[in-house]
Amino acid sequence: MADAMGVQVTIYLNEADQWHHKPLHVEILNFLKRENVAGATVLHAIAGYTGKHKVETTHLVDAGGKLPVVLIFIDSEETVERVLPTLKEMAPHRLIVWENVHVVTDEGTTL
């Protein structure tokens, strides 16, 4: 196993967020894939809130639209710096967090 330095980006979205009339989280994933980002994951929350909004929770009868969606990806600092301007454009009013991380990889695997 080898250690590498990387950057983890977490984007806090809402399941109702859209980009060109399509779900924003899916459009961001498609963008990251086109940009050869190492990998990305979207997590669908069962409860959450942002700012002064009320706490939203999932119910069996909910058709949805207001629950949090968290998109996470890890890559090199150079790649993150390259894709970040477009991410800011796609999600201008959403929280984007950048963290430096140690990445444990198999030897030969690079970001």
Coordinates of N, CA, C and O in Angstrom, one line a residue:
M1 N 0.8 -1.2 0.0 CA 0.0 0.0 0.0 C 0.9 1.2 0.0 O 1.9 1.3 0.7
A2 N 0.4 2.3 -0.7 CA 1.2 3.5 -0.8 C 0.3 4.6 -0.4 O -1.0 4.6 -0.5
D3 N 0.8 5.7 0.2 CA 0.1 6.9 0.6 C 0.3 7.9 -0.5 O 1.4 8.1 -1.0
A4 N -0.8 8.6 -0.8 CA -0.7 9.7 -1.8 C -1.5 10.9 -1.2 O -2.4 10.7 -0.3
M5 N -1.2 12.1 -1.6 CA -2.0 13.2 -1.2 C -3.0 13.5 -2.2 O -2.8 13.3 -3.4
G6 N -4.2 13.8 -1.8 CA -5.3 14.1 -2.7 C -6.2 15.2 -2.1 O -5.9 15.7 -1.0
V7 N -7.2 15.5 -2.8 CA -8.2 16.5 -2.4 C -9.6 15.8 -2.5 O -9.9 15.2 -3.5
Q8 N -10.3 15.9 -1.4 CA -11.7 15.4 -1.3 C -12.6 16.6 -1.4 O -12.5 17.6 -0.7
V9 N -13.5 16.6 -2.4 CA -14.5 17.7 -2.5 C -15.9 17.1 -2.2 O -16.3 16.0 -2.7
T10 N -16.6 17.8 -1.3 CA -17.9 17.4 -0.9 C -18.9 18.5 -1.3 O -18.6 19.7 -1.0
I11 N -19.9 18.2 -2.1 CA -20.9 19.2 -2.5 C -22.2 18.9 -1.9 O -22.7 17.7 -2.1
Y12 N -22.8 19.8 -1.2 CA -24.1 19.6 -0.5 C -25.2 20.2 -1.4 O -25.3 21.4 -1.6
L13 N -26.0 19.3 -1.9 CA -27.1 19.6 -2.8 C -28.4 19.3 -2.3 O -28.5 18.8 -1.1
N14 N -29.4 19.5 -3.0 CA -30.8 19.2 -2.7 C -31.3 18.3 -3.9 O -31.0 18.6 -5.0
E15 N -32.1 17.3 -3.6 CA -32.6 16.4 -4.7 C -33.4 17.1 -5.7 O -33.5 16.6 -6.9
A16 N -33.9 18.3 -5.5 CA -34.7 19.1 -6.4 C -33.8 20.0 -7.3 O -34.2 20.5 -8.3
D17 N -32.5 20.1 -7.0 CA -31.6 21.0 -7.8 C -31.5 20.4 -9.2 O -31.4 19.2 -9.4
Q18 N -31.5 21.4 -10.1 CA -31.4 21.0 -11.5 C -30.4 21.8 -12.3 O -30.0 22.9 -11.9
W19 N -29.9 21.2 -13.4 CA -29.0 21.8 -14.3 C -29.5 21.5 -15.7 O -29.6 20.4 -16.1
H20 N -30.0 22.6 -16.4 CA -30.6 22.4 -17.7 C -31.7 21.4 -17.7 O -31.8 20.5 -18.5
H21 N -32.6 21.5 -16.7 CA -33.8 20.7 -16.5 C -33.5 19.2 -16.2 O -34.4 18.4 -16.5
K22 N -32.3 18.9 -15.7 CA -32.0 17.5 -15.4 C -31.5 17.5 -14.0 O -31.0 18.6 -13.5
P23 N -31.5 16.4 -13.2 CA -31.0 16.4 -11.9 C -29.6 16.8 -11.8 O -28.7 16.3 -12.5
L24 N -29.3 17.8 -10.9 CA -28.0 18.4 -10.8 C -26.9 17.4 -10.4 O -25.8 17.3 -11.0
H25 N -27.2 16.5 -9.5 CA -26.2 15.5 -9.0 C -25.8 14.6 -10.2 O -24.6 14.3 -10.3
V26 N -26.8 14.2 -11.0 CA -26.4 13.4 -12.2 C -25.6 14.1 -13.2 O -24.6 13.6 -13.7
E27 N -26.0 15.4 -13.4 CA -25.2 16.2 -14.4 C -23.8 16.5 -13.9 O -22.8 16.5 -14.7
I28 N -23.6 16.6 -12.6 CA -22.3 16.8 -12.1 C -21.5 15.5 -12.2 O -20.3 15.6 -12.6
L29 N -22.1 14.4 -11.9 CA -21.4 13.1 -12.1 C -21.0 12.9 -13.6 O -19.8 12.5 -13.9
N30 N -21.9 13.3 -14.5 CA -21.5 13.2 -16.0 C -20.4 14.1 -16.3 O -19.5 13.7 -17.0
F31 N -20.4 15.3 -15.8 CA -19.3 16.3 -16.0 C -18.0 15.7 -15.5 O -17.0 15.7 -16.1
L32 N -18.0 15.2 -14.2 CA -16.8 14.7 -13.6 C -16.2 13.5 -14.4 O -15.0 13.4 -14.6
K33 N -17.1 12.6 -14.9 CA -16.7 11.5 -15.7 C -16.0 12.0 -17.0 O -14.9 11.5 -17.4
R34 N -16.6 13.0 -17.7 CA -16.0 13.5 -18.9 C -14.7 14.1 -18.6 O -13.8 14.1 -19.5
E35 N -14.5 14.7 -17.4 CA -13.2 15.3 -17.1 C -12.2 14.3 -16.5 O -11.2 14.8 -16.0
N36 N -12.5 13.1 -16.5 CA -11.6 12.0 -16.1 C -11.3 12.1 -14.6 O -10.1 11.8 -14.2
V37 N -12.2 12.5 -13.8 CA -12.0 12.5 -12.3 C -12.0 11.1 -11.9 O -12.7 10.2 -12.4
A38 N -11.1 10.8 -10.9 CA -10.9 9.4 -10.5 C -12.2 8.6 -10.1 O -12.3 7.4 -10.5
G39 N -13.1 9.3 -9.5 CA -14.3 8.6 -9.1 C -15.2 9.5 -8.2 O -14.7 10.5 -7.7
A40 N -16.5 9.3 -8.2 CA -17.4 10.1 -7.4 C -18.6 9.3 -6.9 O -18.9 8.3 -7.5
T41 N -19.1 9.7 -5.8 CA -20.3 9.0 -5.2 C -21.3 10.1 -4.8 O -21.0 11.2 -4.3
V42 N -22.6 9.7 -5.0 CA -23.7 10.5 -4.5 C -24.4 9.8 -3.4 O -24.7 8.6 -3.6
L43 N -24.6 10.4 -2.3 CA -25.3 9.8 -1.1 C -26.6 10.6 -1.0 O -26.6 11.8 -0.9
H44 N -27.7 9.8 -0.8 CA -29.0 10.4 -0.7 C -29.3 10.3 0.8 O -29.4 9.3 1.4
A45 N -29.6 11.5 1.4 CA -29.8 11.6 2.9 C -31.3 11.2 3.2 O -32.2 11.3 2.4
I46 N -31.4 10.8 4.5 CA -32.8 10.5 4.9 C -33.4 11.7 5.7 O -34.5 11.7 6.0
A47 N -32.5 12.6 6.1 CA -32.9 13.8 6.8 C -31.8 14.9 6.7 O -30.7 14.5 6.5
G48 N -32.2 16.1 6.9 CA -31.2 17.2 6.9 C -31.9 18.6 6.8 O -33.1 18.7 6.6
Y49 N -31.1 19.6 6.9 CA -31.5 21.0 6.7 C -30.4 21.8 6.3 O -29.2 21.4 6.4
T50 N -30.7 23.0 5.7 CA -29.7 23.9 5.3 C -30.1 25.3 5.9 O -31.3 25.6 5.8
G51 N -29.1 26.0 6.4 CA -29.4 27.4 6.9 C -30.6 27.4 7.8 O -30.7 26.7 8.8
K52 N -31.5 28.3 7.5 CA -32.7 28.6 8.3 C -33.9 27.8 7.9 O -35.0 27.9 8.5
H53 N -33.7 26.9 6.9 CA -34.8 26.1 6.5 C -35.2 25.0 7.5 O -34.3 24.6 8.4
K54 N -36.4 24.5 7.5 CA -36.8 23.5 8.4 C -36.1 22.1 8.1 O -35.6 21.9 7.0
V55 N -36.1 21.3 9.1 CA -35.5 19.9 9.0 C -36.5 19.1 8.1 O -37.7 19.1 8.3
E56 N -35.9 18.5 7.0 CA -36.7 17.7 6.1 C -36.3 16.3 6.4 O -35.2 15.9 6.6
T57 N -37.3 15.4 6.4 CA -37.1 14.0 6.6 C -37.9 13.2 5.6 O -38.8 13.7 4.9
T58 N -37.4 12.0 5.4 CA -38.1 11.1 4.4 C -39.3 10.4 5.0 O -39.3 10.0 6.2
H59 N -40.3 10.3 4.2 CA -41.5 9.5 4.6 C -41.9 8.6 3.4 O -41.6 8.9 2.3
L60 N -42.5 7.6 3.7 CA -42.9 6.6 2.6 C -43.8 7.3 1.6 O -43.7 6.9 0.4
V61 N -44.6 8.3 1.9 CA -45.5 8.9 1.0 C -44.8 10.1 0.2 O -45.4 10.6 -0.7
D62 N -43.6 10.4 0.6 CA -43.0 11.6 0.0 C -42.6 11.3 -1.5 O -42.0 10.2 -1.8
A63 N -42.9 12.2 -2.4 CA -42.4 12.1 -3.7 C -41.0 12.7 -3.8 O -40.4 12.6 -4.8
G64 N -40.7 13.4 -2.7 CA -39.3 14.0 -2.6 C -39.2 15.4 -3.2 O -40.1 16.0 -3.5
G65 N -37.9 15.8 -3.3 CA -37.6 17.1 -3.8 C -36.9 17.9 -2.9 O -36.2 18.9 -3.3
K66 N -36.9 17.7 -1.6 CA -36.3 18.6 -0.6 C -35.2 18.0 0.2 O -34.6 18.6 1.0
L67 N -35.0 16.7 0.1 CA -34.0 16.0 0.9 C -32.6 16.3 0.4 O -32.3 16.5 -0.8
P68 N -31.6 16.3 1.3 CA -30.2 16.5 0.9 C -29.6 15.4 0.1 O -30.0 14.2 0.2
V69 N -28.7 15.8 -0.8 CA -28.0 14.9 -1.6 C -26.5 15.4 -1.5 O -26.2 16.5 -1.6
V70 N -25.6 14.4 -1.1 CA -24.2 14.8 -1.0 C -23.4 14.1 -2.0 O -23.5 12.9 -2.2
L71 N -22.6 14.9 -2.8 CA -21.8 14.3 -3.8 C -20.3 14.5 -3.4 O -19.9 15.6 -2.9
I72 N -19.6 13.4 -3.4 CA -18.2 13.4 -2.9 C -17.3 12.8 -4.0 O -17.6 11.8 -4.7
F73 N -16.2 13.5 -4.2 CA -15.1 12.9 -5.1 C -13.8 13.3 -4.6 O -13.6 14.2 -3.9
I74 N -12.8 12.5 -5.0 CA -11.4 12.6 -4.6 C -10.5 12.5 -5.8 O -10.7 11.6 -6.6
D75 N -9.6 13.5 -5.9 CA -8.7 13.5 -7.0 C -7.5 14.3 -6.6 O -7.4 14.8 -5.5
S76 N -6.6 14.6 -7.6 CA -5.4 15.4 -7.3 C -5.8 16.9 -7.2 O -6.9 17.3 -7.7
E77 N -5.0 17.7 -6.6 CA -5.3 19.1 -6.5 C -5.4 19.7 -7.8 O -6.2 20.6 -8.0
E78 N -4.6 19.3 -8.8 CA -4.6 19.9 -10.1 C -5.9 19.7 -10.8 O -6.5 20.6 -11.4
T79 N -6.4 18.4 -10.7 CA -7.7 18.1 -11.3 C -8.8 18.9 -10.6 O -9.7 19.4 -11.3
V80 N -8.8 19.0 -9.3 CA -9.9 19.7 -8.6 C -9.9 21.2 -9.0 O -10.9 21.8 -9.2
E81 N -8.7 21.8 -9.1 CA -8.6 23.2 -9.5 C -9.1 23.4 -10.9 O -9.7 24.4 -11.2
R82 N -9.0 22.4 -11.7 CA -9.4 22.5 -13.1 C -11.0 22.4 -13.2 O -11.6 23.1 -14.0
V83 N -11.6 21.5 -12.4 CA -13.0 21.3 -12.5 C -13.9 22.2 -11.6 O -15.0 22.4 -11.8
L84 N -13.2 22.8 -10.6 CA -13.9 23.6 -9.6 C -14.7 24.8 -10.2 O -15.9 25.0 -9.8
P85 N -14.2 25.6 -11.1 CA -14.9 26.7 -11.7 C -16.3 26.2 -12.3 O -17.3 26.9 -12.1
T86 N -16.3 25.1 -13.0 CA -17.5 24.6 -13.6 C -18.5 24.2 -12.5 O -19.7 24.4 -12.6
L87 N -18.0 23.5 -11.5 CA -18.8 23.1 -10.4 C -19.5 24.3 -9.7 O -20.7 24.2 -9.3
K88 N -18.7 25.4 -9.5 CA -19.3 26.6 -8.9 C -20.3 27.2 -9.8 O -21.3 27.7 -9.3
E89 N -20.2 27.1 -11.1 CA -21.2 27.6 -12.0 C -22.5 26.7 -12.0 O -23.6 27.2 -12.0
M90 N -22.3 25.4 -11.9 CA -23.4 24.5 -11.9 C -24.2 24.5 -10.5 O -25.4 24.3 -10.5
A91 N -23.5 24.8 -9.4 CA -24.1 24.8 -8.1 C -23.7 26.1 -7.4 O -23.1 26.0 -6.3
P92 N -24.2 27.2 -7.9 CA -23.7 28.5 -7.4 C -24.1 28.8 -5.9 O -23.4 29.5 -5.2
H93 N -25.2 28.3 -5.5 CA -25.7 28.6 -4.1 C -25.6 27.4 -3.2 O -26.3 27.4 -2.2
R94 N -24.8 26.5 -3.5 CA -24.6 25.3 -2.7 C -23.2 25.3 -2.1 O -22.3 25.8 -2.6
L95 N -23.1 24.6 -0.9 CA -21.9 24.5 -0.2 C -21.0 23.5 -0.8 O -21.3 22.4 -1.1
I96 N -19.7 23.9 -1.1 CA -18.7 23.1 -1.7 C -17.5 23.1 -0.7 O -17.0 24.2 -0.4
V97 N -17.1 22.0 -0.3 CA -16.0 21.9 0.7 C -14.9 21.1 0.1 O -15.0 20.1 -0.5
W98 N -13.7 21.7 0.3 CA -12.4 21.1 -0.2 C -11.6 20.7 1.0 O -11.3 21.6 1.8
E99 N -11.1 19.5 1.0 CA -10.3 19.0 2.1 C -9.1 18.3 1.6 O -9.2 17.4 0.7
N100 N -7.9 18.6 2.1 CA -6.7 17.8 1.7 C -6.8 16.5 2.5 O -7.1 16.5 3.7
V101 N -6.5 15.4 1.8 CA -6.6 14.0 2.4 C -5.4 13.2 2.0 O -4.8 13.4 1.0
H102 N -5.2 12.2 2.9 CA -4.2 11.2 2.6 C -5.0 10.0 1.9 O -6.0 9.6 2.5
V103 N -4.5 9.6 0.8 CA -5.2 8.5 0.1 C -4.4 7.3 0.2 O -3.2 7.3 -0.2
V104 N -4.9 6.2 0.7 CA -4.2 4.9 0.7 C -4.6 4.1 -0.5 O -5.8 3.8 -0.7
T105 N -3.6 3.8 -1.3 CA -3.9 3.1 -2.6 C -3.0 1.9 -2.7 O -2.0 1.7 -2.1
D106 N -3.4 1.0 -3.6 CA -2.5 -0.1 -4.0 C -1.4 0.5 -4.8 O -1.5 1.5 -5.5
E107 N -0.2 -0.1 -4.7 CA 0.9 0.4 -5.4 C 0.6 0.4 -6.9 O 0.0 -0.5 -7.4
G108 N 0.9 1.5 -7.6 CA 0.6 1.6 -9.0 C -0.6 2.4 -9.3 O -0.8 2.8 -10.4
T109 N -1.5 2.5 -8.3 CA -2.7 3.3 -8.4 C -2.4 4.8 -8.1 O -1.8 5.1 -7.1
T110 N -2.8 5.6 -9.1 CA -2.5 7.1 -8.9 C -3.8 7.9 -9.0 O -4.7 7.4 -9.7
L111 N -3.8 9.0 -8.5 CA -4.9 9.9 -8.7 C -4.7 10.7 -9.9 O -3.7 11.0 -10.4

